[in-house]
C-alpha cells in the first residue's frame, strides 16, 4: 500500500526530487540528499513499509539483490575500504518508512559522525547529478555482465 502522507513513499515513487540510480517494480535506490560519502544510497520500497519484518519473501529478495548491486557499484567506482549497510527502525527511523543505507567508508572515518549533524565535519560531497550518472552507468554495466553470465 502506498501512503501519500509518507515522505518515504513519495521519495521511492519519485514524487519528490530524487537522484535515482536503480529501480525495479519493488523499490527505488536513490542517492542520499546529504551523503556521508559520495555513493551513499538509500534503498526504499515503493510500497509503504515501516519495518523490514513486514516484508514478504519477494521484497526481502529485492532488497538484498539491490544491496549487492549497489555495493558492487560502489566498490567499482569509489574503491572504498569497506561498505556499511544499515537500517534504523522504530523510533530511530527518521522517515517512518523502511529504508536501508549503503555507505562507502574509508579508513580513519569515525562512523559515529554518520549520526551527527556537525558543521565541523568536512564536506565530502561531489555533485549528486555526477554521482548519479557514474552509478547508473556502472549499474547498467553490472546488470549486462550478470545477464551474460546467466546465458
Coordinates of C-alpha atoms in Angstrom, one line a residue:
X1 CA 0.0 0.0 0.0
X2 CA 1.2 3.5 -0.9
X3 CA 0.7 6.4 1.6
X4 CA 0.5 9.9 0.2
X5 CA 1.4 11.5 3.5
X6 CA 4.6 9.4 3.8
X7 CA 7.8 11.1 2.6
X8 CA 9.5 7.7 2.1
X9 CA 6.7 6.6 -0.2
X10 CA 6.9 9.9 -2.2
X11 CA 10.7 9.6 -2.5
X12 CA 10.5 5.9 -3.6
X13 CA 7.9 6.8 -6.2
X14 CA 9.8 9.9 -7.4
X15 CA 7.1 12.3 -6.4
X16 CA 9.9 14.4 -4.7
X17 CA 13.1 15.4 -6.3
X18 CA 15.5 12.4 -6.1
X19 CA 18.5 11.1 -7.9
X20 CA 17.6 7.5 -8.7
X21 CA 20.5 5.2 -9.5
X22 CA 18.4 2.0 -9.8
X23 CA 14.8 0.8 -9.5
X24 CA 12.7 -2.2 -10.2
X25 CA 9.0 -2.9 -9.6
X26 CA 9.5 -3.3 -5.8
X27 CA 11.9 -0.5 -4.8
X28 CA 14.0 2.6 -5.7
X29 CA 17.6 3.2 -4.9
X30 CA 18.3 6.9 -4.6
X31 CA 21.3 9.0 -3.6
X32 CA 21.1 10.3 0.0
X33 CA 20.4 14.0 -0.2
X34 CA 23.2 14.6 2.4
X35 CA 25.7 11.7 1.8
X36 CA 28.2 10.5 4.3
X37 CA 30.5 9.9 1.3
X38 CA 29.8 10.1 -2.5
X39 CA 27.9 6.9 -3.5
X40 CA 25.8 6.8 -0.3
X41 CA 22.5 5.3 -1.4
X42 CA 19.1 4.7 0.2
X43 CA 17.0 1.6 -0.7
X44 CA 13.3 2.3 -0.3
X45 CA 10.3 0.1 -1.1
X46 CA 7.7 1.7 -3.3
X47 CA 5.0 0.3 -1.1
X48 CA 4.7 1.6 2.4
X49 CA 6.6 -0.5 5.0
X50 CA 7.8 0.9 8.3
X51 CA 9.8 -2.2 9.2
X52 CA 11.6 -5.0 7.3
X53 CA 9.8 -7.6 9.5
X54 CA 6.7 -6.8 7.4
X55 CA 8.3 -7.8 4.1
X56 CA 7.2 -10.8 2.1
X57 CA 9.8 -13.0 0.5
X58 CA 9.8 -11.1 -2.8
X59 CA 10.5 -7.8 -1.1
X60 CA 13.3 -9.5 1.0
X61 CA 14.9 -10.8 -2.1
X62 CA 14.5 -7.5 -4.0
X63 CA 16.2 -5.5 -1.1
X64 CA 19.1 -7.9 -0.8
X65 CA 19.7 -8.0 -4.6
X66 CA 19.7 -4.2 -4.6
X67 CA 22.2 -4.2 -1.7
X68 CA 24.5 -6.5 -3.7
X69 CA 24.2 -4.4 -6.9
X70 CA 24.7 -1.1 -5.1
X71 CA 27.6 -2.5 -3.1
X72 CA 29.3 -3.8 -6.3
X73 CA 28.8 -0.4 -7.9
X74 CA 30.3 1.5 -5.0
X75 CA 33.3 -0.9 -4.9
X76 CA 33.9 -0.4 -8.7
X77 CA 33.6 3.4 -8.7
X78 CA 34.7 4.6 -5.3
X79 CA 37.2 1.9 -4.2
X80 CA 36.2 2.2 -0.5
X81 CA 38.0 0.4 2.3
X82 CA 34.6 -1.0 3.3
X83 CA 30.9 -0.6 3.0
X84 CA 28.4 -0.1 5.8
X85 CA 24.9 -1.4 5.3
X86 CA 22.5 -0.3 8.0
X87 CA 18.8 0.2 8.6
X88 CA 17.3 2.2 11.5
X89 CA 13.9 1.1 12.7
X90 CA 11.4 2.1 15.3
X91 CA 12.0 5.5 16.9
X92 CA 15.4 5.7 15.1
X93 CA 13.8 5.8 11.7
X94 CA 13.5 9.5 10.6
X95 CA 11.3 8.7 7.6
X96 CA 8.9 6.3 9.3
X97 CA 9.3 4.3 6.1
X98 CA 11.7 1.4 5.7
X99 CA 15.0 2.5 4.2
X100 CA 18.4 0.8 4.1
X101 CA 21.6 2.8 3.8
X102 CA 24.5 1.5 1.7
X103 CA 27.5 3.7 2.6
X104 CA 31.1 3.6 1.3
X105 CA 33.6 4.0 4.1
X106 CA 37.3 4.8 4.3
X107 CA 40.0 4.0 6.8
X108 CA 40.1 6.6 9.6
X109 CA 36.4 7.6 9.3
X110 CA 34.5 7.6 12.6
X111 CA 31.1 6.2 11.7
X112 CA 29.6 8.0 14.8
X113 CA 29.7 11.1 12.6
X114 CA 27.1 9.4 10.4
X115 CA 24.6 10.1 13.2
X116 CA 25.7 13.6 14.0
X117 CA 24.9 17.0 12.4
X118 CA 28.1 18.9 12.9
X119 CA 29.4 21.9 11.0
X120 CA 33.0 20.7 11.8
X121 CA 32.7 17.6 9.6
X122 CA 34.3 18.2 6.2
X123 CA 32.0 18.3 3.2
X124 CA 32.9 15.1 1.2
X125 CA 30.3 15.6 -1.5
X126 CA 30.6 15.5 -5.2
X127 CA 27.5 16.9 -7.0
X128 CA 24.7 14.5 -6.8
X129 CA 24.0 14.6 -10.5
X130 CA 27.6 13.5 -11.2
X131 CA 27.3 10.6 -8.7
X132 CA 24.0 9.5 -10.3
X133 CA 25.5 9.4 -13.8
X134 CA 28.5 7.4 -12.6
X135 CA 26.5 4.9 -10.6
X136 CA 23.7 4.4 -13.2
X137 CA 26.3 3.7 -15.9
X138 CA 28.1 1.2 -13.7
X139 CA 24.9 -0.5 -12.6
X140 CA 23.9 -0.9 -16.3
X141 CA 27.3 -2.5 -17.0
X142 CA 27.0 -4.8 -14.0
X143 CA 23.4 -5.9 -15.0
X144 CA 24.6 -6.6 -18.5
X145 CA 27.5 -8.7 -17.2
X146 CA 25.1 -10.6 -15.0
X147 CA 22.9 -11.3 -18.0
X148 CA 25.8 -12.6 -20.0
X149 CA 26.9 -14.9 -17.1
X150 CA 23.4 -16.4 -16.9
X151 CA 23.1 -17.3 -20.6

